[in-house]
Short mmCIF file of C-alpha atoms in Angstrom, two decimals:
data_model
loop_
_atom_site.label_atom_id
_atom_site.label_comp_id
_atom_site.label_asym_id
_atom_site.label_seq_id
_atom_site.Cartn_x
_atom_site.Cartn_y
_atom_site.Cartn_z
CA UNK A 1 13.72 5.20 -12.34
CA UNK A 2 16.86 4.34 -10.97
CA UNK A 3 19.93 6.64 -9.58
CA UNK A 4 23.04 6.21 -8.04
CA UNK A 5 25.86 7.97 -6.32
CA UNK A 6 29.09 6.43 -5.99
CA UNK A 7 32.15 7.26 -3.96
CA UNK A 8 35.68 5.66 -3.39
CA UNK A 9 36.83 7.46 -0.03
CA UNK A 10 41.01 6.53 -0.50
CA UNK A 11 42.16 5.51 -4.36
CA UNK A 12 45.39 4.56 -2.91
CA UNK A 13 44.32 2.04 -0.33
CA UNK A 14 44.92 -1.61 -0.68
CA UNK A 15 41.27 -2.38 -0.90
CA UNK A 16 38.93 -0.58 -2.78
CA UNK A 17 35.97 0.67 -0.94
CA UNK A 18 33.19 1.55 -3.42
CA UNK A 19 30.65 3.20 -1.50
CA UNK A 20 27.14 3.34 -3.57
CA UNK A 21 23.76 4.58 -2.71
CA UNK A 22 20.42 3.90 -4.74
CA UNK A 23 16.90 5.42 -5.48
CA UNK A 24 14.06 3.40 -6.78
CA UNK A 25 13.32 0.04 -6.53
CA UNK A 26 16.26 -2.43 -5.56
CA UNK A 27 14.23 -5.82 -5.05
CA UNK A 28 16.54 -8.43 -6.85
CA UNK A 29 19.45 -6.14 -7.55
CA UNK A 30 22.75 -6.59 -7.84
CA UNK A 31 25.59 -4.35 -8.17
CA UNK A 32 28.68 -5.38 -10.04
CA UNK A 33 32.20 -3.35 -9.61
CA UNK A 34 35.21 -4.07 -11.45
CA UNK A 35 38.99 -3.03 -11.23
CA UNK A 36 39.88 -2.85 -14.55
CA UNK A 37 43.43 -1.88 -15.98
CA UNK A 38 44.17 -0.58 -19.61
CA UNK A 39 47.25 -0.64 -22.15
CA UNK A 40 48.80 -4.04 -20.80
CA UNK A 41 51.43 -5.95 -23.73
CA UNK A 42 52.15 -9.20 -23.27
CA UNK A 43 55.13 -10.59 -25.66
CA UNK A 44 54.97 -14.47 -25.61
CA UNK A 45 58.27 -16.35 -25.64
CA UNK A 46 56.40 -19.99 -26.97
CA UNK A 47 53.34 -21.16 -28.45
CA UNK A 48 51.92 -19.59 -31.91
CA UNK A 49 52.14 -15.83 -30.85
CA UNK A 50 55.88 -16.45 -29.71
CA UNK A 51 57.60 -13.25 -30.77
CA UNK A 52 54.80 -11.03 -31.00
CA UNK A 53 53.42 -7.94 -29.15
CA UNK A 54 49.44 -8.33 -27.78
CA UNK A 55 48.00 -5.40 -26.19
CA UNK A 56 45.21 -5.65 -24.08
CA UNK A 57 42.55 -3.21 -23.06
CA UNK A 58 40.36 -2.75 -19.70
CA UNK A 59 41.40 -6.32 -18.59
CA UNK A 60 39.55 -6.71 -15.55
CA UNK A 61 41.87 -7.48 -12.79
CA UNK A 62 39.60 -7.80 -9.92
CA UNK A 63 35.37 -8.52 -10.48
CA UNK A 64 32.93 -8.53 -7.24
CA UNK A 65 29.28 -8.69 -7.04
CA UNK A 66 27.10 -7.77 -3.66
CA UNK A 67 23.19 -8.00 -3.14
CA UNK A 68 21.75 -4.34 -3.60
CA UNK A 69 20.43 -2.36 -0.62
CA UNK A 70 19.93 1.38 -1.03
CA UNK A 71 23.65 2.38 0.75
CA UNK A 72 26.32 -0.39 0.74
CA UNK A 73 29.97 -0.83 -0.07
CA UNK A 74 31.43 -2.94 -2.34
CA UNK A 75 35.29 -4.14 -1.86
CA UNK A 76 37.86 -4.31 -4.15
CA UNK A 77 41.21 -6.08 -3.23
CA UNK A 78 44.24 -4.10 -5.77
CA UNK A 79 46.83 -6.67 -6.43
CA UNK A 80 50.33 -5.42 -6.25
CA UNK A 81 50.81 -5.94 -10.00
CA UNK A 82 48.08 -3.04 -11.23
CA UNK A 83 49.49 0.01 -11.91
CA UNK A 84 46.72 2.82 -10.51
CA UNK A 85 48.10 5.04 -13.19
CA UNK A 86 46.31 2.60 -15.87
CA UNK A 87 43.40 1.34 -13.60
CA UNK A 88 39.61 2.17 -13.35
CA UNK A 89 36.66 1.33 -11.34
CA UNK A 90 33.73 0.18 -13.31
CA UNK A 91 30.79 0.07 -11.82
#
């Protein structure tokens, strides 16, 4: 069986450091991380949704994926456009 224990030492940093450390067996792991950011509307001003509202959901603004060893870190670079207030870390 598999645990994990996951830590972000500074949610208001520039990059993301996702700190992670695992039990059981690893061999051939991966771990994924995503930035994702929730209740975005988009209002196109062409095309076939021109004049509509779309909101979007958990749109994943940042993806990265590191080789598993039992304690790592995995980086996430915030773009200046995410608003933290609407963001998560998925891991």
């Amino acid at each position: 069986m598999r645990s994990a224990f996951l830590a972000i030492a500074d949610p208001s940093a520039a990059e993301l450091a996702v700190d992670y450390s695992l039990d059981g067996s690893i061999v051939g792991s991966v771990v994924h991380a995503a930035l994702v950011e929730r209740d975005l509307v988009d209002t196109p001003t062409a095309g076939e949704n021109e004049g509509t509202t779309i909101r979007h959901e958990d749109v994943v603004r940042v993806f990265e994926t590191v080789t598993a060893s039992e304690k790592g870190s995995v980086v996430l670079r915030v773009p200046p456009t995410v608003r933290r207030d609407r963001a998560s870390v998925v891991v």
